[in-house]
Coordinates of C-alpha atoms in Angstrom, one line a residue:
M1181 CA 8.0 9.2 -44.7
F1182 CA 4.7 7.9 -43.4
P1183 CA 1.5 9.8 -44.4
L1184 CA -0.2 12.0 -41.8
P1185 CA -3.9 11.1 -41.3
D1186 CA -6.0 12.8 -38.6
A1187 CA -4.7 12.8 -35.0
D1188 CA -6.9 10.1 -33.6
R1189 CA -6.3 7.7 -36.5
L1190 CA -2.6 8.2 -36.3
L1191 CA -2.5 7.5 -32.5
L1192 CA -4.5 4.3 -33.0
Q1193 CA -2.2 3.2 -35.8
G1194 CA 0.8 3.9 -33.6
A1195 CA -0.7 1.8 -30.9
A1196 CA -1.1 -1.2 -33.1
R1197 CA 2.5 -1.1 -34.1
R1198 CA 5.7 -1.5 -32.2
I1199 CA 6.3 2.2 -32.8
P1200 CA 5.5 3.2 -30.2
A1201 CA 5.6 -0.4 -28.8
L1202 CA 4.7 0.9 -25.4
L1203 CA 1.3 1.9 -26.7
A1204 CA 0.3 -1.8 -27.1
A1205 CA -0.8 -2.3 -23.5
G1206 CA -2.6 1.0 -23.7
L1207 CA -4.4 -0.1 -26.9
L1208 CA -5.6 -3.3 -25.1
A1209 CA -7.0 -1.2 -22.3
F1210 CA -8.6 1.1 -24.8
C1211 CA -10.3 -1.8 -26.6
L1212 CA -11.6 -3.3 -23.3
Q1213 CA -12.9 0.0 -22.1
A1214 CA -14.3 1.3 -25.4
F1215 CA -16.0 -1.9 -26.5
G1216 CA -16.4 -4.0 -23.4
P1217 CA -19.7 -2.6 -22.1
A1218 CA -21.6 -3.1 -25.4
T1219 CA -20.6 -6.7 -25.8
S1220 CA -20.1 -7.8 -22.2
S1221 CA -23.0 -10.3 -22.2
A1222 CA -25.7 -11.6 -24.5
H1223 CA -28.1 -11.4 -21.6
A1224 CA -27.4 -7.9 -20.5
E1225 CA -30.5 -5.7 -20.3
T1226 CA -30.6 -2.3 -22.0
F1227 CA -32.2 0.8 -20.5
G1228 CA -31.8 3.7 -22.9
D1229 CA -28.0 4.1 -23.3
W1230 CA -27.2 2.0 -20.2
Q1231 CA -26.7 -1.7 -19.9
L1232 CA -27.3 -3.8 -16.8
D1233 CA -25.3 -7.0 -16.4
C1234 CA -26.0 -9.3 -13.5
T1235 CA -25.2 -12.6 -15.2
S1236 CA -21.5 -12.8 -14.4
P1237 CA -19.9 -14.0 -11.1
D1238 CA -19.1 -10.3 -10.5
P1239 CA -21.6 -8.0 -8.8
C1240 CA -24.2 -6.4 -10.9
Q1241 CA -23.0 -3.5 -13.0
L1242 CA -24.8 -0.7 -14.8
T1243 CA -22.6 0.8 -17.5
T1244 CA -22.6 3.2 -20.4
T1245 CA -20.0 4.2 -23.0
G1246 CA -19.0 7.8 -23.5
V1247 CA -17.5 9.5 -26.5
E1248 CA -14.7 12.0 -27.0
E1249 CA -16.6 15.3 -27.6
Q1250 CA -14.5 16.4 -30.6
S1251 CA -13.9 13.1 -32.4
G1252 CA -17.0 11.1 -31.3
Q1253 CA -14.8 8.1 -30.6
P1254 CA -16.1 5.7 -27.9
L1255 CA -13.2 6.0 -25.5
Y1256 CA -14.8 6.1 -22.0
T1257 CA -16.8 4.1 -19.6
L1258 CA -19.0 5.1 -16.7
A1259 CA -20.1 2.2 -14.4
L1260 CA -22.2 1.8 -11.3
R1261 CA -21.1 -1.3 -9.5
A1262 CA -23.0 -3.1 -6.7
G1263 CA -21.1 -3.5 -3.5
K1264 CA -22.1 -5.1 -0.2
T1265 CA -24.4 -2.3 0.9
A1266 CA -24.3 0.5 -1.7
L1267 CA -23.2 1.4 -5.3
S1268 CA -19.8 2.7 -6.4
L1269 CA -19.2 4.9 -9.4
S1270 CA -16.2 4.6 -11.6
F1271 CA -14.9 6.5 -14.6
S1272 CA -12.4 4.9 -17.0
A1273 CA -10.7 6.3 -20.1
G1274 CA -8.4 3.6 -21.3
R1275 CA -4.8 4.7 -21.8
A1276 CA -5.5 8.4 -21.7
R1277 CA -6.6 8.3 -18.1
P1278 CA -6.9 11.4 -16.0
D1279 CA -3.8 12.6 -14.2
D1280 CA -4.0 11.5 -10.6
A1281 CA -2.6 14.8 -9.4
R1282 CA -5.1 17.0 -11.2
A1283 CA -8.8 17.7 -10.7
M1284 CA -11.7 16.8 -13.1
Q1285 CA -14.7 18.9 -13.9
W1286 CA -18.1 17.1 -14.0
E1287 CA -20.9 19.0 -15.8
V1288 CA -24.5 17.9 -16.2
D1289 CA -26.6 19.5 -18.9
G1290 CA -24.0 22.4 -19.2
T1291 CA -23.9 23.2 -15.5
L1292 CA -20.7 22.6 -13.5
V1293 CA -21.8 20.2 -10.7
H1294 CA -18.5 19.5 -9.0
V1295 CA -14.7 19.9 -9.5
L1296 CA -13.5 16.4 -8.4
R1297 CA -10.2 16.9 -6.6
P1298 CA -7.5 14.2 -6.6
E1299 CA -8.2 13.3 -3.0
E1300 CA -11.9 12.6 -3.9
F1301 CA -11.1 9.7 -6.4
A1302 CA -8.8 6.7 -6.5
P1303 CA -8.1 3.5 -8.5
F1304 CA -9.6 0.3 -7.3
G1305 CA -9.2 -3.2 -8.8
D1306 CA -7.0 -1.9 -11.6
I1307 CA -5.5 1.5 -12.4
A1308 CA -7.8 2.1 -15.4
H1309 CA -10.9 2.5 -13.1
L1310 CA -11.1 5.6 -11.0
Y1311 CA -13.8 5.5 -8.3
L1312 CA -15.4 8.3 -6.3
T1313 CA -14.3 8.0 -2.7
D1314 CA -15.6 11.2 -1.1
A1315 CA -19.2 10.8 0.2
A1316 CA -20.2 14.5 -0.2
A1317 CA -18.9 14.7 -3.7
A1318 CA -20.5 11.4 -4.6
E1319 CA -23.9 12.5 -3.2
R1320 CA -23.8 15.8 -5.2
L1321 CA -22.8 14.1 -8.4
F1322 CA -25.2 11.2 -8.1
T1323 CA -28.2 13.5 -7.5
A1324 CA -27.3 15.5 -10.6
L1325 CA -26.8 12.4 -12.8
K1326 CA -30.2 11.0 -11.9
G1327 CA -31.8 14.2 -12.8
G1328 CA -29.9 15.1 -16.0
A1329 CA -29.7 14.1 -19.6
R1330 CA -26.0 14.6 -20.5
L1331 CA -22.7 14.3 -18.5
R1332 CA -19.5 15.9 -19.5
V1333 CA -16.2 15.1 -17.8
S1334 CA -13.3 17.3 -18.6
Y1335 CA -9.8 16.5 -17.5
L1336 CA -6.1 16.6 -18.3
D1337 CA -4.0 13.5 -18.7
A1338 CA -0.4 13.0 -17.4
V1339 CA 1.1 15.0 -20.3
A1340 CA -1.5 17.8 -19.9
D1341 CA -3.5 16.9 -23.0
A1342 CA -7.1 18.0 -22.6
H1343 CA -10.0 15.5 -22.9
D1344 CA -13.8 15.9 -22.8
A1345 CA -15.8 12.8 -22.2
V1346 CA -19.5 13.0 -23.0
F1347 CA -22.1 10.5 -21.6
S1348 CA -25.8 10.1 -22.2
L1349 CA -27.8 9.7 -19.0
S1350 CA -30.9 8.4 -20.8
G1351 CA -32.1 5.2 -19.1
L1352 CA -30.1 5.7 -16.0
S1353 CA -33.1 5.9 -13.6
A1354 CA -34.7 2.9 -15.2
G1355 CA -31.5 1.0 -15.0
L1356 CA -31.0 1.8 -11.3
K1357 CA -34.5 0.6 -10.5
A1358 CA -33.8 -2.7 -12.3
L1359 CA -30.4 -3.0 -10.5
G1360 CA -32.1 -2.5 -7.2
E1361 CA -34.6 -5.3 -7.9
R1362 CA -31.8 -7.8 -8.9
A1363 CA -29.2 -6.9 -6.3
E1364 CA -31.1 -7.4 -3.1
G1365 CA -29.9 -5.5 0.0
I1366 CA -28.2 -2.8 -2.0
D1367 CA -29.0 0.8 -1.4
T1368 CA -29.2 2.1 -5.0
A1369 CA -29.7 5.7 -3.8
R1370 CA -26.3 5.9 -2.2
L1371 CA -22.7 5.9 -3.5
A1372 CA -19.7 4.8 -1.6
A1373 CA -16.1 3.7 -2.2
P1374 CA -15.9 0.1 -3.5
D1375 CA -16.0 -2.5 -0.7
T1376 CA -15.4 -5.5 -2.9
L1377 CA -12.3 -4.3 -4.7
A1378 CA -8.8 -3.7 -3.5
A1379 CA -7.6 -0.1 -3.3
L1380 CA -4.5 0.5 -5.4
A1381 CA -1.6 2.9 -5.0
R1382 CA -1.7 5.7 -7.6
P1383 CA 0.7 5.0 -10.5
S1384 CA 3.7 7.2 -10.9
R1385 CA 3.7 9.9 -13.5
R1386 CA 6.5 8.0 -15.2
E1387 CA 4.3 4.8 -15.5
I1388 CA 1.4 6.8 -16.9
V1389 CA 3.5 8.9 -19.4
T1390 CA 5.2 5.8 -20.7
A1391 CA 1.8 4.0 -21.2
L1392 CA 0.5 7.1 -23.1
G1393 CA 3.1 6.6 -25.8
I1394 CA 4.2 9.3 -28.2
P1395 CA 1.8 12.1 -28.7
Y1396 CA 0.5 12.9 -32.1
A1397 CA 2.1 16.4 -32.1
V1398 CA 5.6 14.8 -31.6
L1399 CA 5.0 12.2 -34.3
E1400 CA 3.9 15.0 -36.7
R1401 CA 7.0 17.1 -35.8
H1402 CA 9.1 14.1 -36.5
A1403 CA 7.4 13.4 -39.9
R1404 CA 7.6 16.9 -41.1
T1405 CA 11.2 17.9 -40.0
S1406 CA 13.3 14.8 -40.3
D1407 CA 14.8 12.6 -43.1
C1408 CA 14.4 9.5 -41.1
E1409 CA 13.0 6.2 -42.3
S1410 CA 9.2 5.7 -42.1
T1411 CA 8.0 4.5 -38.8
D1412 CA 6.0 2.0 -40.8
S1413 CA 9.2 0.4 -42.1
T1414 CA 10.0 -3.2 -41.1
S1415 CA 13.4 -2.3 -39.6
I1416 CA 12.0 0.6 -37.5
A1417 CA 8.9 -1.2 -36.3
G1418 CA 10.7 -3.4 -33.9
A1419 CA 12.9 -0.8 -32.3
N1420 CA 12.7 0.3 -28.7
V1421 CA 11.2 3.7 -28.0
P1422 CA 12.8 5.4 -25.0
V1423 CA 10.5 7.9 -23.1
G1424 CA 11.8 10.0 -20.2
V1425 CA 9.9 12.0 -17.7
L1426 CA 12.2 15.0 -17.2
G1427 CA 10.0 17.0 -14.9
N1428 CA 6.4 18.0 -14.0
A1429 CA 5.9 19.3 -17.5
A1430 CA 8.8 18.1 -19.7
T1431 CA 9.0 14.7 -21.4
L1432 CA 11.7 13.2 -23.6
Y1433 CA 10.7 11.1 -26.7
A1434 CA 13.4 9.3 -28.7
I1435 CA 12.0 8.1 -32.1
P1436 CA 14.1 5.6 -34.1
C1437 CA 15.5 7.2 -37.3
T1438 CA 17.7 4.6 -39.0
V1439 CA 18.7 1.0 -38.3
S1440 CA 21.9 -0.6 -39.4
G1441 CA 22.6 -4.1 -38.0
N1442 CA 22.0 -3.7 -34.3
A1443 CA 22.7 0.0 -34.3
V1444 CA 19.7 2.3 -34.0
T1445 CA 19.9 6.0 -34.4
Y1446 CA 17.3 8.2 -32.7
R1447 CA 16.0 11.7 -33.1
L1448 CA 15.1 13.2 -29.8
Y1449 CA 12.3 15.6 -28.8
M1450 CA 11.4 17.4 -25.7
R1451 CA 7.8 18.2 -25.2
D1452 CA 6.9 20.9 -22.7
S1453 CA 3.3 20.6 -21.6
G1454 CA 3.5 23.6 -19.2
E1455 CA 1.8 27.0 -19.5
I1456 CA 3.8 28.0 -22.6
G1457 CA 4.4 24.5 -24.0
G1458 CA 5.9 23.4 -27.2
I1459 CA 8.1 20.8 -28.8
E1460 CA 11.8 21.1 -29.2
T1461 CA 14.1 19.0 -31.4
L1462 CA 17.2 18.3 -29.3
A1463 CA 20.7 18.8 -30.6
F1464 CA 23.9 17.4 -29.0
A1465 CA 27.6 18.0 -29.3
L1466 CA 29.8 15.1 -30.4
H1467 CA 33.6 15.0 -30.7
D1468 CA 35.4 13.5 -33.6
P1469 CA 39.2 13.3 -34.0
R1470 CA 39.0 14.6 -37.6
F1471 CA 36.6 17.6 -37.1
G1472 CA 36.6 18.4 -33.4
W1473 CA 33.2 19.2 -31.8
V1474 CA 30.3 18.9 -34.1
G1475 CA 26.5 19.2 -33.6
T1476 CA 24.0 16.5 -34.4
D1477 CA 20.3 15.8 -33.9
L1478 CA 20.9 12.0 -34.1
L1479 CA 22.2 9.8 -31.4
T1480 CA 22.9 6.0 -31.4
G1481 CA 22.1 3.5 -28.7
V1482 CA 19.9 5.9 -26.7
A1483 CA 18.8 5.0 -23.1
Y1484 CA 17.4 7.2 -20.3
D1485 CA 17.9 6.4 -16.6
H1486 CA 14.9 7.9 -14.7
D1487 CA 16.4 7.4 -11.3
R1488 CA 19.6 9.4 -12.1
S1489 CA 18.1 11.7 -14.8
L1490 CA 20.8 10.5 -17.2
L1491 CA 20.7 10.2 -21.0
T1492 CA 23.3 7.9 -22.5
A1493 CA 24.3 7.2 -26.1
E1494 CA 27.0 5.0 -27.7
H1495 CA 28.2 4.4 -31.2
V1496 CA 30.9 1.9 -32.0
G1497 CA 32.5 2.2 -35.4
R1498 CA 33.2 4.8 -38.0
S1499 CA 30.6 6.9 -39.8
D1500 CA 30.6 9.9 -42.0
R1501 CA 30.3 12.2 -39.0
V1502 CA 32.0 10.4 -36.1
C1503 CA 34.5 7.8 -35.3
G1504 CA 32.8 6.3 -32.3
Y1505 CA 31.7 7.7 -28.9
R1506 CA 30.2 7.0 -25.5
A1507 CA 28.5 9.9 -23.9
T1508 CA 26.4 10.9 -20.9
W1509 CA 24.1 13.9 -20.4
R1510 CA 22.1 14.9 -17.3
W1511 CA 18.8 16.8 -17.5
Q1512 CA 19.1 20.1 -15.6
D1513 CA 16.3 22.6 -15.4
Y1514 CA 15.7 23.2 -19.1
A1515 CA 18.4 21.3 -21.0
F1516 CA 20.7 18.3 -21.1
V1517 CA 24.2 19.0 -19.7
L1518 CA 27.1 17.0 -21.0
E1519 CA 28.7 15.1 -18.2
R1520 CA 31.1 12.7 -19.8
F1521 CA 32.3 12.0 -23.4
E1522 CA 34.7 9.2 -24.5
G1523 CA 36.0 8.5 -28.0
P1524 CA 39.0 7.5 -30.0
T1525 CA 41.9 9.8 -30.7
D1526 CA 42.4 8.2 -34.1
C1527 CA 39.6 6.9 -36.4
R1528 CA 41.5 3.6 -36.7
N1529 CA 40.3 2.8 -33.2
A1530 CA 36.7 3.6 -34.0
G1531 CA 35.7 0.0 -33.5
N1532 CA 37.8 -0.6 -30.4
P1533 CA 36.2 1.1 -27.3
G1534 CA 39.0 -0.4 -25.1
R1535 CA 41.4 2.2 -26.7
W1536 CA 39.2 5.2 -26.4
T1537 CA 40.0 8.1 -24.1
Q1538 CA 38.0 10.6 -22.0
V1539 CA 37.5 13.7 -24.1
Y1540 CA 35.3 15.6 -21.7
P1541 CA 35.8 16.7 -19.1
L1542 CA 39.5 17.0 -19.6
R1543 CA 41.5 15.1 -17.0

């Protein structure tokens, strides 16, 4: 079983591998956001902890990199972008972006300045950049930023994990003055929604949860409680990782356990990010002509249909526990309900699905 380093390192390692493969796009966004501002241009001017870049074809931007308060990792970017008449302010957090349906708290020097409601920010240009769109909120925050030394943005992501982004405001005033000198006709004392970028529809929770990948807590649970192959193994590394949004607080994660030919077995977990929360290892009932109904925490050929809330699994061939099956479960409130189960009546037909019968529900 793979070793368990600290949470942040494990998440980054997981992003670099195919397991979870769906973290790859998020890792790219992370790299662009975490390291982009510091290396954006050899001619960018530095003002304290802020950089001004007016050398690209894009409008002038004044940016700074923020760190995760607990880990100190540079995961966030705050940017002031020149528009046609005013500036626009964006916050970006790579793959662990704020949940579009939840508010964010913005504090300057330890004082809560504003609780930014979902209707007061929106993505423009790409979904990674969330811009202030409410004039009153923007004015309140901009005034505090220019007079402060430290900004702290607290928010929850789509799976309700908490994040605290910390930014230095040192150099902001000088950077704004220089930006005003280089971007003529721009009112650098006023913030507005972007007028040079396209407004985007908010991504669905399913899209964001999928991009987040498998949380560290689920990976840790898998490592400590299963006898599965290491997620670092060559055979596991290329396997698909199904993720299912089961509800507002429940998420399904299917982690590959073993690979034999084209057959991949999975161990499934349900993570509840609600008020009580927790992680549950899921168990399922399978029927075998030799043993009757048996319980298992491993399924083969797993897929999840979000539109119909259906979990499917299929195993063709004989094993030590079953002689083949095709099953469908539907998520209902708090658990998966078995809707249909097919399998052979004799293990001699384990590899011939055409001769299987419907075991449940009984006809």
